Every structure is written in structure tokens, then in C-alpha cells.
């Protein structure tokens, strides 16, 4: 039950939703100490009031038709997409805290109470627990200033979380995933490494790669293909000293062409 004064009331008779064998009903909580009044911090009071302004049903958290939520349906359709994230056509939600369970929220609240210096009796009253010492539980009470200090600490944590922690952007997630990939093998990394640029003189051909491969092939005793072997090109003066094909044989020594055989 929700009150306008910012308190959550767990009724002793109808404060818990039970489900069993396809049936749901309101009944008593798990233990008598579970029936309690919990003061809410200001930020949570504001969120609940804005939710109730557009919520036409009697109960605070229901389905779109106003009916009670099944435990499995709430976990699959509401809790897990909000915590683990969801990606499907038209809908994309970033992960907030993957792996967190609904009961884990109670553990988080207990941790914040301990970190804020809340007394043990305050922790037991808010979580609905029994203290190991019955006398301390009976004669201890929560002062108003202690509760005010507790709510102020929760309010400070809310402002700090909403201002600093934000969902990671897709590019940041991709960079984080790239850092977890296995390293590139040394042989592949050597092939992918950038080669230093060598200036090519004007009017000449870049034969550095051919010379480099030819030197490596000679070192291992292997002859590369003719297309990769360094070629010697004639100079300008040597072109006039070349003889044509017709002067390869002396005059009168060329063999006559043999006629083609006839059938």
C-alpha cells in the first residue's frame, strides 16, 4: 500500500501476493515482521507520484490491462530486459547491471544501509528481519533524526548515480569487445604491419620489391618466377647496337621453307 506521505505500508493481512497452481491471491506476508512501514526517499516519492498520475488502476504495478503480474512474466518481460538489455527490430535497451536478480535489490539496499552507518535496528525494521537478540529488538526504536539521515544518504546516492553512470554507447561497447578478442598471430601481424614509404626518383621504376624478393630467394636457394625476378632493361645508347631478327643468320645460309604436305 502506498500513502501520500511517502511511506510504503505492508499490511499484515493482505500485504503479499501469493501464486500457486495457476491461482493468485492477496494474503499475509512471509513473517509477522514483514508487516511494516517503510519511509521512502524523496526521489522515489516523486517517481511514484508521476507514475500514479497516468495510472488508472487500483494497484501500483500491474499489466497493461490492470491485472496482477505473474512472477515469471514479470521476470521475463520487465526485469530481465531492463537489467540485461534487449536488442530487436525497433526496440533497443542498453544493459544496466547484467545478472542482477530481483532479490539482489534487497542485498543492494542492505549494503547501502551498512555503508551509510545505519544502526542494526534500522536495517531490521526496513528489511523486515528479526534481530538475534530479542531484548534489543523489543526495546530499540528508530529516532526521527536517524531516519532523516538515512533518507538523505539514499537521496545522495541517487543523484550521484544518475549524474555519473550512464549506459555505454554502442561504439564504446564495440571497443570493449575488441579489447577482449584474441591477439593477432605474429606472422599475420607482420604481414599487416605498415611498410615505410620509400621515395621513387622521377623517371624510374620502383624495383625495391623485386630486388628484395630476389635477394631472399637467392639466400634460401630458391629461384622465383620470371615475373618477379629483376629484369635488366637496355639503355638508350644500347638500342642502336641491337641487331634485328633478319640478321641472326648469314646471307645465303637460311634454310628454305618446307612446303606443306598434300593429301
CSV table of C-alpha atoms in Angstrom, one decimal:
chain,number,residue,atom,x,y,z
A,1,UNK,CA,0.0,0.0,0.0
A,2,UNK,CA,1.2,3.5,-0.9
A,3,UNK,CA,0.5,6.6,1.2
A,4,UNK,CA,0.7,10.2,0.1
A,5,UNK,CA,3.1,10.9,3.0
A,6,UNK,CA,5.9,8.9,1.2
A,7,UNK,CA,5.6,5.7,3.1
A,8,UNK,CA,5.2,2.1,1.9
A,9,UNK,CA,2.8,0.1,4.1
A,10,UNK,CA,2.9,-3.7,4.1
A,11,UNK,CA,-0.4,-4.9,5.5
A,12,UNK,CA,-0.4,-7.8,8.0
A,13,UNK,CA,-3.5,-9.4,6.4
A,14,UNK,CA,-3.3,-8.6,2.7
A,15,UNK,CA,0.3,-7.3,2.2
A,16,UNK,CA,1.7,-10.1,0.0
A,17,UNK,CA,0.7,-11.5,-3.4
A,18,UNK,CA,0.7,-15.3,-3.5
A,19,UNK,CA,0.6,-17.6,-6.5
A,20,UNK,CA,0.2,-21.4,-6.7
A,21,UNK,CA,-1.0,-23.8,-9.3
A,22,UNK,CA,-2.3,-21.1,-11.6
A,23,UNK,CA,-4.0,-19.1,-8.8
A,24,UNK,CA,-3.2,-15.7,-7.3
A,25,UNK,CA,-4.4,-14.1,-4.1
A,26,UNK,CA,-3.6,-11.5,-1.5
A,27,UNK,CA,-2.6,-12.8,1.9
A,28,UNK,CA,-0.4,-12.5,4.8
A,29,UNK,CA,3.3,-11.8,4.4
A,30,UNK,CA,6.0,-14.4,5.0
A,31,UNK,CA,6.7,-13.5,8.6
A,32,UNK,CA,5.0,-11.2,11.1
A,33,UNK,CA,8.0,-8.8,11.0
A,34,UNK,CA,7.4,-8.4,7.2
A,35,UNK,CA,4.3,-6.2,8.0
A,36,UNK,CA,5.9,-2.8,8.4
A,37,UNK,CA,6.1,0.8,7.3
A,38,UNK,CA,9.0,1.9,5.1
A,39,UNK,CA,9.9,5.5,4.6
A,40,UNK,CA,10.9,6.3,1.0
A,41,UNK,CA,13.5,8.9,-0.1
A,42,UNK,CA,12.3,12.0,-1.9
A,43,UNK,CA,13.4,10.8,-5.4
A,44,UNK,CA,11.3,7.6,-5.1
A,45,UNK,CA,8.3,9.5,-3.9
A,46,UNK,CA,8.4,11.8,-6.9
A,47,UNK,CA,8.7,8.8,-9.3
A,48,UNK,CA,5.8,7.0,-7.8
A,49,UNK,CA,3.6,10.2,-7.9
A,50,UNK,CA,4.3,10.7,-11.6
A,51,UNK,CA,3.5,7.1,-12.3
A,52,UNK,CA,0.2,7.2,-10.4
A,53,UNK,CA,-0.8,10.4,-12.3
A,54,UNK,CA,-1.2,8.4,-15.5
A,55,UNK,CA,-2.0,5.0,-13.9
A,56,UNK,CA,-5.8,4.4,-13.9
A,57,UNK,CA,-5.8,1.1,-12.0
A,58,UNK,CA,-6.1,0.4,-8.3
A,59,UNK,CA,-2.8,-1.4,-7.8
A,60,UNK,CA,0.5,0.4,-8.5
A,61,UNK,CA,2.3,-2.2,-10.6
A,62,UNK,CA,0.1,-4.2,-12.9
A,63,UNK,CA,-0.1,-5.3,-16.5
A,64,UNK,CA,-1.4,-3.1,-19.3
A,65,UNK,CA,-4.9,-4.4,-18.5
A,66,UNK,CA,-4.7,-3.7,-14.8
A,67,UNK,CA,-4.3,-7.3,-13.7
A,68,UNK,CA,-1.7,-8.7,-11.3
A,69,UNK,CA,1.7,-9.7,-12.6
A,70,UNK,CA,2.8,-13.3,-12.6
A,71,UNK,CA,6.3,-13.8,-11.2
A,72,UNK,CA,7.6,-15.5,-14.3
A,73,UNK,CA,6.0,-12.9,-16.6
A,74,UNK,CA,7.4,-10.0,-14.6
A,75,UNK,CA,10.9,-11.5,-14.7
A,76,UNK,CA,10.9,-12.4,-18.4
A,77,UNK,CA,9.1,-9.3,-19.8
A,78,UNK,CA,10.1,-6.5,-17.4
A,79,UNK,CA,13.0,-7.2,-15.2
A,80,UNK,CA,15.4,-9.0,-17.5
A,81,UNK,CA,15.1,-6.6,-20.5
A,82,UNK,CA,15.6,-3.7,-18.1
A,83,UNK,CA,18.7,-5.1,-16.5
A,84,UNK,CA,20.3,-7.3,-19.2
A,85,UNK,CA,19.3,-5.1,-22.2
A,86,UNK,CA,17.4,-6.1,-25.3
A,87,UNK,CA,18.0,-5.6,-29.0
A,88,UNK,CA,15.3,-6.4,-31.5
A,89,UNK,CA,13.8,-4.6,-34.5
A,90,UNK,CA,12.5,-1.2,-33.4
A,91,UNK,CA,13.5,-1.7,-29.7
A,92,UNK,CA,16.9,-1.4,-28.2
A,93,UNK,CA,17.7,-1.1,-24.4
A,94,UNK,CA,21.2,-1.0,-23.1
A,95,UNK,CA,22.2,-3.3,-20.2
A,96,UNK,CA,22.2,-1.6,-16.7
A,97,UNK,CA,23.6,-4.4,-14.5
A,98,UNK,CA,23.7,-7.8,-16.2
A,99,UNK,CA,22.9,-10.8,-14.0
A,100,UNK,CA,21.1,-8.8,-11.2
A,101,UNK,CA,18.1,-10.6,-9.7
A,102,UNK,CA,15.0,-9.1,-8.0
A,103,UNK,CA,16.1,-10.4,-4.6
A,104,UNK,CA,19.5,-8.9,-5.3
A,105,UNK,CA,17.9,-5.5,-4.9
A,106,UNK,CA,17.4,-6.3,-1.2
A,107,UNK,CA,21.1,-7.1,-0.9
A,108,UNK,CA,22.0,-3.8,-2.5
A,109,UNK,CA,19.7,-1.9,-0.1
A,110,UNK,CA,21.3,-3.7,2.9
A,111,UNK,CA,24.7,-2.8,1.6
A,112,UNK,CA,23.8,0.9,1.3
A,113,UNK,CA,22.4,0.9,4.8
A,114,UNK,CA,25.6,-0.5,6.2
A,115,UNK,CA,27.7,1.9,4.2
A,116,UNK,CA,25.6,4.9,5.4
A,117,UNK,CA,26.1,3.9,9.1
A,118,UNK,CA,22.5,2.9,9.8
A,119,UNK,CA,22.1,1.2,13.2
A,120,UNK,CA,21.2,-2.5,13.1
A,121,UNK,CA,17.7,-1.9,14.4
A,122,UNK,CA,17.1,0.4,11.4
A,123,UNK,CA,18.2,-2.2,9.0
A,124,UNK,CA,16.0,-4.8,10.6
A,125,UNK,CA,12.9,-2.5,10.5
A,126,UNK,CA,13.3,-1.6,6.8
A,127,UNK,CA,14.0,-5.2,5.6
A,128,UNK,CA,11.5,-7.0,7.9
A,129,UNK,CA,14.2,-9.1,9.7
A,130,UNK,CA,14.4,-10.3,13.3
A,131,UNK,CA,17.4,-9.3,15.4
A,132,UNK,CA,19.3,-12.2,17.1
A,133,UNK,CA,18.9,-10.5,20.5
A,134,UNK,CA,15.3,-10.3,21.4
A,135,UNK,CA,15.8,-7.7,24.1
A,136,UNK,CA,17.5,-5.3,21.7
A,137,UNK,CA,14.7,-5.7,19.2
A,138,UNK,CA,12.0,-5.1,21.8
A,139,UNK,CA,13.4,-2.0,23.5
A,140,UNK,CA,15.1,-0.4,20.5
A,141,UNK,CA,13.3,2.2,18.4
A,142,UNK,CA,14.2,4.3,15.3
A,143,UNK,CA,14.6,8.0,16.1
A,144,UNK,CA,13.3,10.6,13.6
A,145,UNK,CA,16.7,12.1,13.0
A,146,UNK,CA,18.2,8.7,12.3
A,147,UNK,CA,15.5,8.1,9.6
A,148,UNK,CA,16.1,11.5,8.2
A,149,UNK,CA,19.8,11.0,7.9
A,150,UNK,CA,19.2,7.6,6.2
A,151,UNK,CA,16.8,9.1,3.6
A,152,UNK,CA,19.3,11.9,2.9
A,153,UNK,CA,22.1,9.3,2.2
A,154,UNK,CA,19.8,7.4,-0.2
A,155,UNK,CA,18.9,10.6,-1.9
A,156,UNK,CA,22.6,11.5,-2.3
A,157,UNK,CA,23.3,8.1,-3.8
A,158,UNK,CA,20.5,8.5,-6.4
A,159,UNK,CA,21.8,11.9,-7.5
A,160,UNK,CA,25.4,10.6,-7.8
A,161,UNK,CA,24.3,7.5,-9.8
A,162,UNK,CA,22.1,9.5,-12.2
A,163,UNK,CA,24.7,12.1,-12.9
A,164,UNK,CA,27.8,9.9,-13.4
A,165,UNK,CA,26.7,6.4,-14.5
A,166,UNK,CA,25.2,6.2,-18.0
A,167,UNK,CA,24.6,3.4,-20.4
A,168,UNK,CA,27.6,2.7,-22.6
A,169,UNK,CA,27.3,3.8,-26.2
A,170,UNK,CA,27.5,1.2,-29.0
A,171,UNK,CA,30.9,2.5,-30.0
A,172,UNK,CA,32.2,2.2,-26.5
A,173,UNK,CA,30.8,-1.3,-26.2
A,174,UNK,CA,32.5,-2.3,-29.5
A,175,UNK,CA,35.8,-1.0,-28.3
A,176,UNK,CA,35.4,-3.0,-25.1
A,177,UNK,CA,34.6,-6.1,-27.1
A,178,UNK,CA,37.6,-5.6,-29.3
A,179,UNK,CA,39.9,-5.5,-26.3
A,180,UNK,CA,38.7,-9.0,-25.3
A,181,UNK,CA,39.4,-10.5,-28.7
A,182,UNK,CA,42.5,-12.9,-29.0
A,183,UNK,CA,45.7,-11.2,-30.2
A,184,UNK,CA,46.7,-11.4,-33.8
A,185,UNK,CA,49.4,-14.1,-34.5
A,186,UNK,CA,52.9,-12.8,-35.1
A,187,UNK,CA,53.0,-14.0,-38.7
A,188,UNK,CA,49.8,-12.2,-39.5
A,189,UNK,CA,50.7,-9.1,-37.6
A,190,UNK,CA,54.0,-8.9,-39.6
A,191,UNK,CA,52.0,-9.0,-42.9
A,192,UNK,CA,49.7,-6.4,-41.6
A,193,UNK,CA,52.4,-4.0,-40.4
A,194,UNK,CA,52.9,-0.9,-42.4
A,195,UNK,CA,55.9,-0.6,-44.6
A,196,UNK,CA,58.0,2.6,-44.6
A,197,UNK,CA,57.4,4.7,-47.7
A,198,UNK,CA,60.5,4.9,-50.0
A,199,UNK,CA,60.6,7.9,-52.4
A,200,UNK,CA,60.8,6.9,-56.1
A,201,UNK,CA,63.1,9.0,-58.3
A,202,UNK,CA,61.4,10.8,-61.1
A,203,UNK,CA,61.5,8.9,-64.4
A,204,UNK,CA,62.5,5.5,-62.9
A,205,UNK,CA,60.6,2.3,-61.9
A,206,UNK,CA,60.2,1.1,-58.3
A,207,UNK,CA,62.1,-2.2,-58.3
A,208,UNK,CA,62.7,-2.3,-54.5
A,209,UNK,CA,60.2,-5.1,-54.0
A,210,UNK,CA,61.6,-7.2,-56.9
A,211,UNK,CA,65.2,-6.8,-55.6
A,212,UNK,CA,64.1,-7.6,-52.0
A,213,UNK,CA,62.3,-10.8,-53.1
A,214,UNK,CA,65.1,-11.9,-55.4
A,215,UNK,CA,67.7,-11.4,-52.6
A,216,UNK,CA,65.5,-13.5,-50.2
A,217,UNK,CA,65.1,-16.3,-52.8
A,218,UNK,CA,68.8,-16.5,-53.5
A,219,UNK,CA,69.5,-16.7,-49.8
A,220,UNK,CA,67.3,-19.8,-49.4
A,221,UNK,CA,68.4,-21.3,-52.7
A,222,UNK,CA,65.1,-20.8,-54.5
A,223,UNK,CA,64.6,-19.2,-57.8
A,224,UNK,CA,61.4,-17.1,-58.0
A,225,UNK,CA,59.2,-16.8,-61.1
A,226,UNK,CA,60.4,-14.8,-64.0
A,227,UNK,CA,57.8,-12.1,-63.5
A,228,UNK,CA,59.2,-11.3,-60.1
A,229,UNK,CA,62.9,-11.6,-61.0
A,230,UNK,CA,64.8,-8.3,-61.5
A,231,UNK,CA,64.9,-7.5,-65.2
A,232,UNK,CA,67.7,-5.7,-67.0
A,233,UNK,CA,66.4,-3.1,-69.4
A,234,UNK,CA,68.5,-1.7,-72.2
A,235,UNK,CA,69.7,1.8,-72.1
A,236,UNK,CA,69.2,4.4,-74.7
A,237,UNK,CA,72.6,4.0,-76.3
A,238,UNK,CA,72.3,0.2,-76.4
A,239,UNK,CA,69.2,0.3,-78.5
A,240,UNK,CA,71.2,1.2,-81.7
A,241,UNK,CA,73.6,-1.7,-81.3
A,242,UNK,CA,70.9,-4.3,-81.3
A,243,UNK,CA,70.7,-6.4,-84.4
A,244,UNK,CA,67.4,-7.2,-86.0
A,245,UNK,CA,66.0,-10.7,-86.3
A,246,UNK,CA,66.7,-10.9,-90.0
A,247,UNK,CA,70.5,-10.6,-89.4
A,248,UNK,CA,70.6,-13.5,-86.9
A,249,UNK,CA,71.8,-15.8,-89.9
A,250,UNK,CA,74.3,-15.0,-92.5
A,251,UNK,CA,73.2,-14.4,-96.0
A,252,UNK,CA,72.5,-17.5,-98.1
A,253,UNK,CA,72.6,-19.8,-95.1
A,254,UNK,CA,68.9,-19.7,-94.2
A,255,UNK,CA,67.0,-22.9,-94.8
A,256,UNK,CA,64.2,-22.7,-97.3
A,257,UNK,CA,60.7,-23.2,-96.0
A,258,UNK,CA,59.4,-26.7,-96.4
A,259,UNK,CA,56.2,-27.0,-98.4
A,260,UNK,CA,53.1,-28.3,-96.6
A,261,UNK,CA,52.3,-31.9,-97.3
A,262,UNK,CA,49.4,-32.5,-99.6
A,263,UNK,CA,46.9,-35.3,-99.4
